[in-house]
């Protein structure tokens, strides 16, 4: 029987809650994160963050996180992408480790006179001990949620393997040596990290020659299969995480167009890739156990002529609730704090929830509102199963259409606009010794710019509860509603959603 590594059996590192994680809560350094920043994260509705910090600052950062209720997915230059020469183990780390061994062992004359096997033994022991130290540090604390291992690995990095039975000196003496590859780091961490913690590796969300080797769907499947093997043969990664940002805005200046441009500011939404990814990762975790996380764009950025606009409330709600409707158990905001522009490409990082002056932007308050909605509906989305889904309004060739039912309930939706995603979620709870099967219909608008009138026809043999308010700012309802034979008429906000429930006692 295949051994399946299911990792954290609490459905994520934030036990009992959908993970709402802030990437880059501060500018990326190895310094600690202050109590004020942690408190602001909490106030904005986050319950987790990535932190790239040295072990010198981990204790104070963890303490600040505990005080604010923020879980840490921790990384530092030891465990983060050491294949890159700028990070550990750099050539300088390799040399200093060998030199330290010579200084401490009288049987060694000099680094130059070490045999290849001696170098292997020294470097292997030092690296394993440091990985073990990082993995075990505060591993018993529930707020140290796990380790953040790498972002957007390439297919070559995923396929690189260390073979202990055929090791040689080249595996160890350069940062590109196979001993330091992603799969070996993953498996070393896996051995010493408790199963209640997660190992985070964020994947690209689209076929791309740089990362997946080609631009075909077949290359993307190969890429995902390569990641699946990083946990070791017979095991499966518990956490699947990927990023894809579907909303772009036409920017005439970036395109070198001047004067009166009629379509400047026009949005384009890559529905096909956005929904395809949700289907792919929903299927992966349902087949193998575990959870998947998606990313939401909260950084204003541009690269080439592509412009990714400010995160309006409607954009965030569309990205996040579409993901939750498909069964995602976490969302990562990229990013919370604005970053400095990278030196190795032409990307311009223009703003985020918090800007370079450490001031909250309008997007911070939009995120706060959407995050609080996620928290309110945590009782639905946490540990739910997306059974089936369909679209109303064909938004790309071949999209999966709603054909009259979602699971056991007959459902028909009529729209006046771009249409909706409709999904059927299930969840079983124990309520006073009675097992209750909860059934939910989640409807999310395709349109992030316009209000949309819809009409919903339910099978009237089921008592239906409406869980979303009719108007923004109204209290949340929780009562059985009358379903007219002429259909239930509702108006969706831009990027908005509706949720309905019916239950069956067992």
GROMACS .gro file of C-alpha atoms in nm:
model
  506
    1UNK     CA    1   0.000   0.000   0.000
    2UNK     CA    2   0.136   0.342  -0.093
    3UNK     CA    3   0.256   0.547   0.199
    4UNK     CA    4   0.101   0.893   0.186
    5UNK     CA    5   0.258   1.177   0.378
    6UNK     CA    6  -0.042   1.389   0.471
    7UNK     CA    7   0.158   1.637   0.674
    8UNK     CA    8  -0.049   1.857   0.899
    9UNK     CA    9  -0.376   1.676   0.970
   10UNK     CA   10  -0.539   1.991   1.106
   11UNK     CA   11  -0.593   2.118   0.748
   12UNK     CA   12  -0.319   2.378   0.754
   13UNK     CA   13  -0.086   2.557   0.992
   14UNK     CA   14  -0.360   2.776   1.141
   15UNK     CA   15  -0.557   2.504   1.315
   16UNK     CA   16  -0.931   2.541   1.271
   17UNK     CA   17  -0.902   2.843   1.041
   18UNK     CA   18  -0.858   2.924   0.676
   19UNK     CA   19  -0.499   3.046   0.649
   20UNK     CA   20  -0.485   3.417   0.555
   21UNK     CA   21  -0.116   3.485   0.511
   22UNK     CA   22   0.080   3.804   0.452
   23UNK     CA   23   0.386   3.770   0.232
   24UNK     CA   24   0.657   4.027   0.312
   25UNK     CA   25   0.507   4.178   0.628
   26UNK     CA   26   0.818   4.399   0.623
   27UNK     CA   27   1.083   4.464   0.360
   28UNK     CA   28   1.281   4.144   0.308
   29UNK     CA   29   1.573   4.145   0.550
   30UNK     CA   30   1.680   3.898   0.814
   31UNK     CA   31   1.569   4.134   1.091
   32UNK     CA   32   1.283   4.061   1.327
   33UNK     CA   33   0.920   4.171   1.293
   34UNK     CA   34   0.800   4.421   1.554
   35UNK     CA   35   0.495   4.391   1.777
   36UNK     CA   36   0.337   4.688   1.599
   37UNK     CA   37   0.359   4.515   1.261
   38UNK     CA   38   0.217   4.194   1.408
   39UNK     CA   39  -0.070   4.388   1.566
   40UNK     CA   40  -0.143   4.558   1.233
   41UNK     CA   41  -0.148   4.218   1.060
   42UNK     CA   42  -0.402   4.097   1.313
   43UNK     CA   43  -0.614   4.410   1.274
   44UNK     CA   44  -0.618   4.357   0.897
   45UNK     CA   45  -0.752   4.005   0.945
   46UNK     CA   46  -0.436   3.800   0.886
   47UNK     CA   47  -0.352   3.495   1.096
   48UNK     CA   48  -0.015   3.405   0.942
   49UNK     CA   49   0.287   3.555   0.768
   50UNK     CA   50   0.604   3.457   0.592
   51UNK     CA   51   0.910   3.576   0.783
   52UNK     CA   52   1.261   3.571   0.641
   53UNK     CA   53   1.468   3.622   0.956
   54UNK     CA   54   1.785   3.497   1.116
   55UNK     CA   55   1.771   3.274   1.421
   56UNK     CA   56   1.898   3.572   1.625
   57UNK     CA   57   1.558   3.743   1.582
   58UNK     CA   58   1.329   3.440   1.579
   59UNK     CA   59   1.245   3.435   1.950
   60UNK     CA   60   1.134   3.800   1.966
   61UNK     CA   61   0.946   3.770   1.638
   62UNK     CA   62   0.769   3.455   1.752
   63UNK     CA   63   0.676   3.624   2.079
   64UNK     CA   64   0.529   3.920   1.889
   65UNK     CA   65   0.337   3.679   1.666
   66UNK     CA   66   0.195   3.489   1.964
   67UNK     CA   67   0.082   3.815   2.127
   68UNK     CA   68  -0.103   3.913   1.808
   69UNK     CA   69  -0.228   3.566   1.711
   70UNK     CA   70  -0.008   3.550   1.398
   71UNK     CA   71   0.150   3.218   1.294
   72UNK     CA   72   0.498   3.223   1.138
   73UNK     CA   73   0.610   3.034   0.830
   74UNK     CA   74   0.976   3.086   0.880
   75UNK     CA   75   1.273   3.094   0.647
   76UNK     CA   76   1.628   3.222   0.643
   77UNK     CA   77   1.930   3.211   0.415
   78UNK     CA   78   2.010   2.857   0.531
   79UNK     CA   79   1.692   2.689   0.416
   80UNK     CA   80   1.580   2.926   0.138
   81UNK     CA   81   1.698   2.844  -0.214
   82UNK     CA   82   2.066   2.774  -0.140
   83UNK     CA   83   2.117   2.689  -0.507
   84UNK     CA   84   2.147   3.065  -0.553
   85UNK     CA   85   2.507   3.166  -0.492
   86UNK     CA   86   2.405   3.477  -0.299
   87UNK     CA   87   2.250   3.258  -0.030
   88UNK     CA   88   2.382   2.996   0.207
   89UNK     CA   89   2.548   2.759   0.141
   90UNK     CA   90   2.753   2.997  -0.069
   91UNK     CA   91   3.109   2.920  -0.163
   92UNK     CA   92   3.218   3.123   0.137
   93UNK     CA   93   3.006   2.904   0.369
   94UNK     CA   94   3.153   2.590   0.215
   95UNK     CA   95   3.506   2.718   0.257
   96UNK     CA   96   3.450   2.849   0.612
   97UNK     CA   97   3.290   2.520   0.717
   98UNK     CA   98   3.592   2.324   0.592
   99UNK     CA   99   3.831   2.571   0.754
  100UNK     CA  100   3.649   2.548   1.087
  101UNK     CA  101   3.676   2.169   1.078
  102UNK     CA  102   4.052   2.195   1.016
  103UNK     CA  103   4.091   2.444   1.303
  104UNK     CA  104   3.900   2.218   1.543
  105UNK     CA  105   4.049   1.882   1.443
  106UNK     CA  106   4.421   1.830   1.494
  107UNK     CA  107   4.417   1.536   1.254
  108UNK     CA  108   4.355   1.775   0.965
  109UNK     CA  109   4.655   1.971   0.838
  110UNK     CA  110   4.482   2.215   0.602
  111UNK     CA  111   4.179   2.249   0.379
  112UNK     CA  112   4.392   2.177   0.072
  113UNK     CA  113   4.502   1.844   0.219
  114UNK     CA  114   4.156   1.717   0.307
  115UNK     CA  115   4.053   1.415   0.103
  116UNK     CA  116   3.732   1.428  -0.098
  117UNK     CA  117   3.566   1.191   0.147
  118UNK     CA  118   3.669   1.408   0.443
  119UNK     CA  119   3.521   1.715   0.273
  120UNK     CA  120   3.199   1.525   0.202
  121UNK     CA  121   3.171   1.408   0.563
  122UNK     CA  122   3.235   1.758   0.702
  123UNK     CA  123   2.995   1.942   0.471
  124UNK     CA  124   2.721   1.681   0.494
  125UNK     CA  125   2.729   1.677   0.874
  126UNK     CA  126   2.735   2.058   0.901
  127UNK     CA  127   2.448   2.109   0.657
  128UNK     CA  128   2.228   1.836   0.806
  129UNK     CA  129   2.286   1.972   1.157
  130UNK     CA  130   2.188   2.323   1.049
  131UNK     CA  131   1.876   2.202   0.869
  132UNK     CA  132   1.785   1.995   1.175
  133UNK     CA  133   1.843   2.292   1.402
  134UNK     CA  134   1.620   2.515   1.187
  135UNK     CA  135   1.351   2.245   1.168
  136UNK     CA  136   1.344   2.173   1.539
  137UNK     CA  137   1.376   2.532   1.662
  138UNK     CA  138   1.050   2.612   1.839
  139UNK     CA  139   0.887   2.325   1.649
  140UNK     CA  140   0.669   2.244   1.950
  141UNK     CA  141   0.517   2.595   1.946
  142UNK     CA  142   0.186   2.607   1.759
  143UNK     CA  143   0.260   2.958   1.630
  144UNK     CA  144   0.575   2.840   1.451
  145UNK     CA  145   0.367   2.698   1.169
  146UNK     CA  146   0.638   2.553   0.947
  147UNK     CA  147   0.917   2.637   0.705
  148UNK     CA  148   0.900   2.836   0.382
  149UNK     CA  149   1.141   2.660   0.152
  150UNK     CA  150   1.139   2.816  -0.195
  151UNK     CA  151   0.942   3.035  -0.436
  152UNK     CA  152   0.878   2.943  -0.799
  153UNK     CA  153   1.135   2.666  -0.852
  154UNK     CA  154   1.219   2.573  -1.209
  155UNK     CA  155   1.165   2.228  -1.357
  156UNK     CA  156   1.542   2.170  -1.340
  157UNK     CA  157   1.544   2.257  -0.970
  158UNK     CA  158   1.251   2.023  -0.907
  159UNK     CA  159   1.416   1.739  -1.099
  160UNK     CA  160   1.757   1.775  -0.938
  161UNK     CA  161   1.818   1.479  -0.707
  162UNK     CA  162   2.089   1.384  -0.463
  163UNK     CA  163   2.182   1.017  -0.478
  164UNK     CA  164   2.355   0.917  -0.155
  165UNK     CA  165   2.456   0.580  -0.297
  166UNK     CA  166   2.651   0.752  -0.576
  167UNK     CA  167   2.764   1.072  -0.409
  168UNK     CA  168   3.084   1.246  -0.513
  169UNK     CA  169   3.266   1.561  -0.417
  170UNK     CA  170   3.091   1.767  -0.686
  171UNK     CA  171   2.764   1.717  -0.496
  172UNK     CA  172   2.904   1.922  -0.206
  173UNK     CA  173   3.172   2.175  -0.299
  174UNK     CA  174   2.957   2.426  -0.491
  175UNK     CA  175   2.620   2.583  -0.404
  176UNK     CA  176   2.481   2.408  -0.714
  177UNK     CA  177   2.582   2.066  -0.582
  178UNK     CA  178   2.299   1.815  -0.577
  179UNK     CA  179   2.324   1.771  -0.198
  180UNK     CA  180   2.177   2.121  -0.163
  181UNK     CA  181   1.895   2.065  -0.414
  182UNK     CA  182   1.531   2.134  -0.332
  183UNK     CA  183   1.423   1.771  -0.300
  184UNK     CA  184   1.705   1.689  -0.058
  185UNK     CA  185   1.637   1.995   0.155
  186UNK     CA  186   1.265   1.908   0.153
  187UNK     CA  187   1.331   1.552   0.269
  188UNK     CA  188   1.587   1.655   0.532
  189UNK     CA  189   1.338   1.904   0.675
  190UNK     CA  190   1.058   1.649   0.654
  191UNK     CA  191   1.255   1.408   0.875
  192UNK     CA  192   1.294   1.653   1.162
  193UNK     CA  193   0.985   1.873   1.127
  194UNK     CA  194   0.675   1.756   1.317
  195UNK     CA  195   0.386   1.646   1.097
  196UNK     CA  196   0.174   1.927   1.242
  197UNK     CA  197   0.391   2.177   1.052
  198UNK     CA  198   0.391   2.256   0.681
  199UNK     CA  199   0.667   2.286   0.424
  200UNK     CA  200   0.586   2.567   0.183
  201UNK     CA  201   0.712   2.565  -0.177
  202UNK     CA  202   0.526   2.808  -0.401
  203UNK     CA  203   0.484   2.695  -0.762
  204UNK     CA  204   0.423   2.897  -1.077
  205UNK     CA  205   0.061   2.890  -1.190
  206UNK     CA  206   0.108   2.884  -1.567
  207UNK     CA  207   0.325   2.701  -1.823
  208UNK     CA  208   0.630   2.916  -1.881
  209UNK     CA  209   0.946   2.820  -2.067
  210UNK     CA  210   1.170   2.964  -1.793
  211UNK     CA  211   1.006   2.754  -1.521
  212UNK     CA  212   0.829   2.459  -1.679
  213UNK     CA  213   1.056   2.409  -1.981
  214UNK     CA  214   0.782   2.477  -2.235
  215UNK     CA  215   0.455   2.663  -2.272
  216UNK     CA  216   0.228   2.360  -2.312
  217UNK     CA  217  -0.018   2.213  -2.063
  218UNK     CA  218   0.179   1.888  -2.085
  219UNK     CA  219   0.490   2.069  -1.960
  220UNK     CA  220   0.288   2.211  -1.669
  221UNK     CA  221   0.164   1.865  -1.572
  222UNK     CA  222   0.523   1.740  -1.583
  223UNK     CA  223   0.624   2.032  -1.363
  224UNK     CA  224   0.358   1.950  -1.102
  225UNK     CA  225   0.448   1.581  -1.109
  226UNK     CA  226   0.812   1.673  -1.049
  227UNK     CA  227   0.712   1.874  -0.742
  228UNK     CA  228   0.502   1.583  -0.613
  229UNK     CA  229   0.817   1.369  -0.600
  230UNK     CA  230   1.009   1.617  -0.385
  231UNK     CA  231   0.864   1.468  -0.068
  232UNK     CA  232   1.026   1.135  -0.162
  233UNK     CA  233   0.900   0.829  -0.343
  234UNK     CA  234   0.574   0.704  -0.193
  235UNK     CA  235   0.504   1.036  -0.019
  236UNK     CA  236   0.298   1.330  -0.134
  237UNK     CA  237   0.343   1.697  -0.047
  238UNK     CA  238   0.077   1.800   0.201
  239UNK     CA  239   0.071   2.164   0.090
  240UNK     CA  240   0.027   2.274  -0.272
  241UNK     CA  241   0.073   2.647  -0.327
  242UNK     CA  242   0.083   2.847  -0.649
  243UNK     CA  243   0.055   3.204  -0.773
  244UNK     CA  244  -0.127   3.346  -1.071
  245UNK     CA  245  -0.262   3.700  -1.101
  246UNK     CA  246  -0.548   3.718  -1.354
  247UNK     CA  247  -0.625   4.091  -1.360
  248UNK     CA  248  -0.427   4.331  -1.578
  249UNK     CA  249  -0.495   4.691  -1.672
  250UNK     CA  250  -0.406   4.863  -1.996
  251UNK     CA  251  -0.150   5.134  -1.923
  252UNK     CA  252  -0.079   5.362  -2.217
  253UNK     CA  253   0.243   5.506  -2.074
  254UNK     CA  254   0.400   5.161  -2.027
  255UNK     CA  255   0.306   5.079  -2.384
  256UNK     CA  256   0.461   5.399  -2.515
  257UNK     CA  257   0.127   5.543  -2.624
  258UNK     CA  258   0.058   5.912  -2.570
  259UNK     CA  259  -0.227   6.152  -2.627
  260UNK     CA  260  -0.591   6.049  -2.583
  261UNK     CA  261  -0.603   5.670  -2.555
  262UNK     CA  262  -0.962   5.547  -2.551
  263UNK     CA  263  -0.896   5.212  -2.382
  264UNK     CA  264  -0.641   5.331  -2.125
  265UNK     CA  265  -0.731   5.170  -1.792
  266UNK     CA  266  -0.927   4.886  -1.954
  267UNK     CA  267  -0.914   4.561  -1.756
  268UNK     CA  268  -0.838   4.221  -1.901
  269UNK     CA  269  -0.902   3.908  -1.693
  270UNK     CA  270  -0.746   3.575  -1.778
  271UNK     CA  271  -1.045   3.367  -1.672
  272UNK     CA  272  -0.924   3.053  -1.846
  273UNK     CA  273  -0.595   3.023  -1.657
  274UNK     CA  274  -0.747   3.143  -1.330
  275UNK     CA  275  -1.018   2.877  -1.325
  276UNK     CA  276  -0.802   2.608  -1.484
  277UNK     CA  277  -0.553   2.638  -1.197
  278UNK     CA  278  -0.829   2.615  -0.938
  279UNK     CA  279  -0.952   2.295  -1.101
  280UNK     CA  280  -0.601   2.148  -1.129
  281UNK     CA  281  -0.509   2.203  -0.765
  282UNK     CA  282  -0.852   2.108  -0.634
  283UNK     CA  283  -0.811   1.774  -0.814
  284UNK     CA  284  -0.453   1.725  -0.688
  285UNK     CA  285  -0.537   1.758  -0.320
  286UNK     CA  286  -0.861   1.562  -0.348
  287UNK     CA  287  -0.672   1.270  -0.503
  288UNK     CA  288  -0.373   1.269  -0.268
  289UNK     CA  289  -0.480   1.441   0.053
  290UNK     CA  290  -0.357   1.774   0.178
  291UNK     CA  291  -0.459   2.131   0.102
  292UNK     CA  292  -0.394   2.397  -0.158
  293UNK     CA  293  -0.335   2.770  -0.125
  294UNK     CA  294  -0.377   3.041  -0.383
  295UNK     CA  295  -0.221   3.387  -0.407
  296UNK     CA  296  -0.407   3.718  -0.424
  297UNK     CA  297  -0.244   4.019  -0.587
  298UNK     CA  298  -0.200   4.301  -0.337
  299UNK     CA  299   0.114   4.455  -0.490
  300UNK     CA  300   0.078   4.717  -0.763
  301UNK     CA  301   0.346   4.624  -1.012
  302UNK     CA  302   0.450   4.645  -1.373
  303UNK     CA  303   0.685   4.448  -1.591
  304UNK     CA  304   0.739   4.542  -1.954
  305UNK     CA  305   0.404   4.668  -2.083
  306UNK     CA  306   0.206   4.456  -1.834
  307UNK     CA  307   0.047   4.650  -1.550
  308UNK     CA  308  -0.112   4.482  -1.247
  309UNK     CA  309  -0.338   4.746  -1.088
  310UNK     CA  310  -0.417   4.850  -0.734
  311UNK     CA  311  -0.608   4.590  -0.537
  312UNK     CA  312  -0.962   4.714  -0.514
  313UNK     CA  313  -1.211   4.548  -0.282
  314UNK     CA  314  -1.389   4.384  -0.577
  315UNK     CA  315  -1.065   4.240  -0.718
  316UNK     CA  316  -0.960   4.084  -0.387
  317UNK     CA  317  -1.308   3.947  -0.320
  318UNK     CA  318  -1.325   3.790  -0.668
  319UNK     CA  319  -0.983   3.622  -0.640
  320UNK     CA  320  -1.025   3.502  -0.281
  321UNK     CA  321  -1.386   3.385  -0.277
  322UNK     CA  322  -1.350   3.212  -0.614
  323UNK     CA  323  -1.061   3.017  -0.461
  324UNK     CA  324  -1.254   2.934  -0.145
  325UNK     CA  325  -1.552   2.822  -0.354
  326UNK     CA  326  -1.320   2.567  -0.518
  327UNK     CA  327  -1.196   2.436  -0.183
  328UNK     CA  328  -0.876   2.636  -0.119
  329UNK     CA  329  -0.774   2.628   0.247
  330UNK     CA  330  -0.548   2.931   0.237
  331UNK     CA  331  -0.478   3.256   0.059
  332UNK     CA  332  -0.145   3.439   0.043
  333UNK     CA  333  -0.138   3.814  -0.017
  334UNK     CA  334   0.150   3.909  -0.244
  335UNK     CA  335   0.255   4.132  -0.082
  336UNK     CA  336   0.163   4.304   0.244
  337UNK     CA  337   0.454   4.550   0.249
  338UNK     CA  338   0.589   4.708  -0.065
  339UNK     CA  339   0.929   4.575  -0.171
  340UNK     CA  340   1.225   4.750  -0.326
  341UNK     CA  341   1.252   4.706  -0.703
  342UNK     CA  342   1.455   4.394  -0.787
  343UNK     CA  343   1.796   4.450  -0.942
  344UNK     CA  344   1.788   4.143  -1.164
  345UNK     CA  345   1.486   4.234  -1.384
  346UNK     CA  346   1.282   4.530  -1.502
  347UNK     CA  347   0.987   4.486  -1.267
  348UNK     CA  348   0.856   4.800  -1.097
  349UNK     CA  349   0.702   4.734  -0.754
  350UNK     CA  350   0.487   5.043  -0.706
  351UNK     CA  351   0.275   4.996  -0.393
  352UNK     CA  352   0.114   4.736  -0.163
  353UNK     CA  353  -0.113   4.724   0.142
  354UNK     CA  354   0.164   4.910   0.324
  355UNK     CA  355   0.398   5.136   0.127
  356UNK     CA  356   0.772   5.202   0.156
  357UNK     CA  357   0.701   5.475   0.412
  358UNK     CA  358   0.529   5.210   0.630
  359UNK     CA  359   0.193   5.378   0.575
  360UNK     CA  360  -0.129   5.186   0.513
  361UNK     CA  361  -0.276   5.243   0.169
  362UNK     CA  362  -0.643   5.221   0.068
  363UNK     CA  363  -0.580   4.857  -0.028
  364UNK     CA  364  -0.505   4.775   0.339
  365UNK     CA  365  -0.861   4.867   0.430
  366UNK     CA  366  -1.004   4.676   0.133
  367UNK     CA  367  -0.808   4.369   0.246
  368UNK     CA  368  -0.929   4.417   0.603
  369UNK     CA  369  -1.293   4.408   0.490
  370UNK     CA  370  -1.251   4.102   0.267
  371UNK     CA  371  -1.046   3.918   0.532
  372UNK     CA  372  -1.315   3.974   0.792
  373UNK     CA  373  -1.568   3.825   0.551
  374UNK     CA  374  -1.346   3.519   0.511
  375UNK     CA  375  -1.326   3.487   0.888
  376UNK     CA  376  -1.703   3.518   0.922
  377UNK     CA  377  -1.755   3.230   0.677
  378UNK     CA  378  -1.473   3.021   0.820
  379UNK     CA  379  -1.737   2.779   0.952
  380UNK     CA  380  -1.819   2.698   0.589
  381UNK     CA  381  -1.488   2.702   0.408
  382UNK     CA  382  -1.252   2.550   0.664
  383UNK     CA  383  -1.213   2.174   0.604
  384UNK     CA  384  -1.484   2.174   0.338
  385UNK     CA  385  -1.486   1.965   0.021
  386UNK     CA  386  -1.563   2.110  -0.319
  387UNK     CA  387  -1.770   1.834  -0.474
  388UNK     CA  388  -1.862   1.987  -0.808
  389UNK     CA  389  -1.877   2.322  -0.983
  390UNK     CA  390  -1.991   2.487  -1.304
  391UNK     CA  391  -2.010   2.824  -1.476
  392UNK     CA  392  -2.302   3.024  -1.605
  393UNK     CA  393  -2.198   3.243  -1.896
  394UNK     CA  394  -1.923   3.101  -2.116
  395UNK     CA  395  -1.616   3.308  -2.040
  396UNK     CA  396  -1.364   3.103  -2.239
  397UNK     CA  397  -1.381   2.825  -2.491
  398UNK     CA  398  -1.442   2.492  -2.320
  399UNK     CA  399  -1.520   2.625  -1.971
  400UNK     CA  400  -1.720   2.382  -1.758
  401UNK     CA  401  -2.084   2.491  -1.777
  402UNK     CA  402  -2.350   2.448  -1.509
  403UNK     CA  403  -2.588   2.193  -1.660
  404UNK     CA  404  -2.885   2.199  -1.424
  405UNK     CA  405  -2.767   2.055  -1.095
  406UNK     CA  406  -2.490   2.073  -0.839
  407UNK     CA  407  -2.473   1.741  -0.662
  408UNK     CA  408  -2.812   1.640  -0.519
  409UNK     CA  409  -2.980   1.976  -0.566
  410UNK     CA  410  -3.138   2.097  -0.886
  411UNK     CA  411  -3.011   2.444  -0.961
  412UNK     CA  412  -3.055   2.681  -1.249
  413UNK     CA  413  -2.912   3.034  -1.264
  414UNK     CA  414  -2.998   3.309  -1.508
  415UNK     CA  415  -2.775   3.616  -1.535
  416UNK     CA  416  -2.783   3.950  -1.711
  417UNK     CA  417  -2.406   3.996  -1.723
  418UNK     CA  418  -2.081   3.802  -1.752
  419UNK     CA  419  -2.209   3.515  -1.542
  420UNK     CA  420  -2.096   3.334  -1.229
  421UNK     CA  421  -1.903   3.043  -1.085
  422UNK     CA  422  -2.129   2.812  -0.882
  423UNK     CA  423  -1.988   2.539  -0.657
  424UNK     CA  424  -2.130   2.276  -0.426
  425UNK     CA  425  -1.941   2.234  -0.096
  426UNK     CA  426  -1.996   1.972   0.173
  427UNK     CA  427  -1.886   1.949   0.534
  428UNK     CA  428  -1.972   1.711   0.818
  429UNK     CA  429  -1.983   1.828   1.180
  430UNK     CA  430  -2.072   1.670   1.511
  431UNK     CA  431  -2.340   1.876   1.681
  432UNK     CA  432  -2.437   1.749   2.025
  433UNK     CA  433  -2.365   1.390   1.931
  434UNK     CA  434  -2.556   1.417   1.604
  435UNK     CA  435  -2.364   1.398   1.277
  436UNK     CA  436  -2.484   1.670   1.044
  437UNK     CA  437  -2.398   1.688   0.676
  438UNK     CA  438  -2.382   2.052   0.573
  439UNK     CA  439  -2.439   2.141   0.210
  440UNK     CA  440  -2.356   2.478   0.062
  441UNK     CA  441  -2.398   2.650  -0.272
  442UNK     CA  442  -2.147   2.929  -0.332
  443UNK     CA  443  -2.203   3.165  -0.624
  444UNK     CA  444  -1.926   3.412  -0.720
  445UNK     CA  445  -1.956   3.677  -0.988
  446UNK     CA  446  -1.726   3.668  -1.290
  447UNK     CA  447  -1.750   4.046  -1.316
  448UNK     CA  448  -1.520   4.265  -1.105
  449UNK     CA  449  -1.642   4.595  -1.253
  450UNK     CA  450  -2.021   4.581  -1.271
  451UNK     CA  451  -2.321   4.487  -1.062
  452UNK     CA  452  -2.502   4.182  -1.195
  453UNK     CA  453  -2.866   4.078  -1.154
  454UNK     CA  454  -2.919   3.704  -1.130
  455UNK     CA  455  -3.216   3.473  -1.084
  456UNK     CA  456  -3.176   3.142  -0.898
  457UNK     CA  457  -3.410   2.843  -0.930
  458UNK     CA  458  -3.369   2.586  -0.648
  459UNK     CA  459  -3.528   2.247  -0.601
  460UNK     CA  460  -3.805   2.352  -0.363
  461UNK     CA  461  -3.812   2.021  -0.173
  462UNK     CA  462  -3.513   2.137   0.031
  463UNK     CA  463  -3.534   2.405   0.303
  464UNK     CA  464  -3.280   2.666   0.194
  465UNK     CA  465  -3.101   2.912   0.420
  466UNK     CA  466  -2.952   3.233   0.281
  467UNK     CA  467  -2.628   3.324   0.457
  468UNK     CA  468  -2.524   3.643   0.274
  469UNK     CA  469  -2.693   3.982   0.335
  470UNK     CA  470  -2.902   4.142   0.064
  471UNK     CA  471  -2.727   4.478   0.098
  472UNK     CA  472  -2.375   4.577   0.194
  473UNK     CA  473  -2.360   4.655   0.565
  474UNK     CA  474  -2.671   4.454   0.656
  475UNK     CA  475  -2.641   4.188   0.929
  476UNK     CA  476  -2.571   3.831   0.819
  477UNK     CA  477  -2.896   3.632   0.787
  478UNK     CA  478  -2.934   3.270   0.899
  479UNK     CA  479  -3.289   3.160   0.835
  480UNK     CA  480  -3.489   2.950   0.590
  481UNK     CA  481  -3.620   3.159   0.301
  482UNK     CA  482  -3.913   3.123   0.067
  483UNK     CA  483  -3.813   3.029  -0.287
  484UNK     CA  484  -4.067   3.166  -0.536
  485UNK     CA  485  -4.143   2.950  -0.837
  486UNK     CA  486  -4.048   3.248  -1.050
  487UNK     CA  487  -3.693   3.230  -0.912
  488UNK     CA  488  -3.499   3.406  -0.639
  489UNK     CA  489  -3.383   3.746  -0.766
  490UNK     CA  490  -3.056   3.886  -0.632
  491UNK     CA  491  -2.796   4.149  -0.725
  492UNK     CA  492  -2.428   4.061  -0.705
  493UNK     CA  493  -2.172   4.327  -0.621
  494UNK     CA  494  -1.871   4.354  -0.852
  495UNK     CA  495  -1.665   4.049  -0.758
  496UNK     CA  496  -1.941   3.958  -0.511
  497UNK     CA  497  -2.076   3.626  -0.388
  498UNK     CA  498  -2.387   3.457  -0.247
  499UNK     CA  499  -2.398   3.155  -0.012
  500UNK     CA  500  -2.689   2.918   0.055
  501UNK     CA  501  -2.714   2.616   0.287
  502UNK     CA  502  -2.922   2.308   0.347
  503UNK     CA  503  -2.848   2.030   0.601
  504UNK     CA  504  -2.924   1.661   0.637
  505UNK     CA  505  -2.902   1.482   0.975
  506UNK     CA  506  -2.754   1.132   0.977
   0.00000   0.00000   0.00000
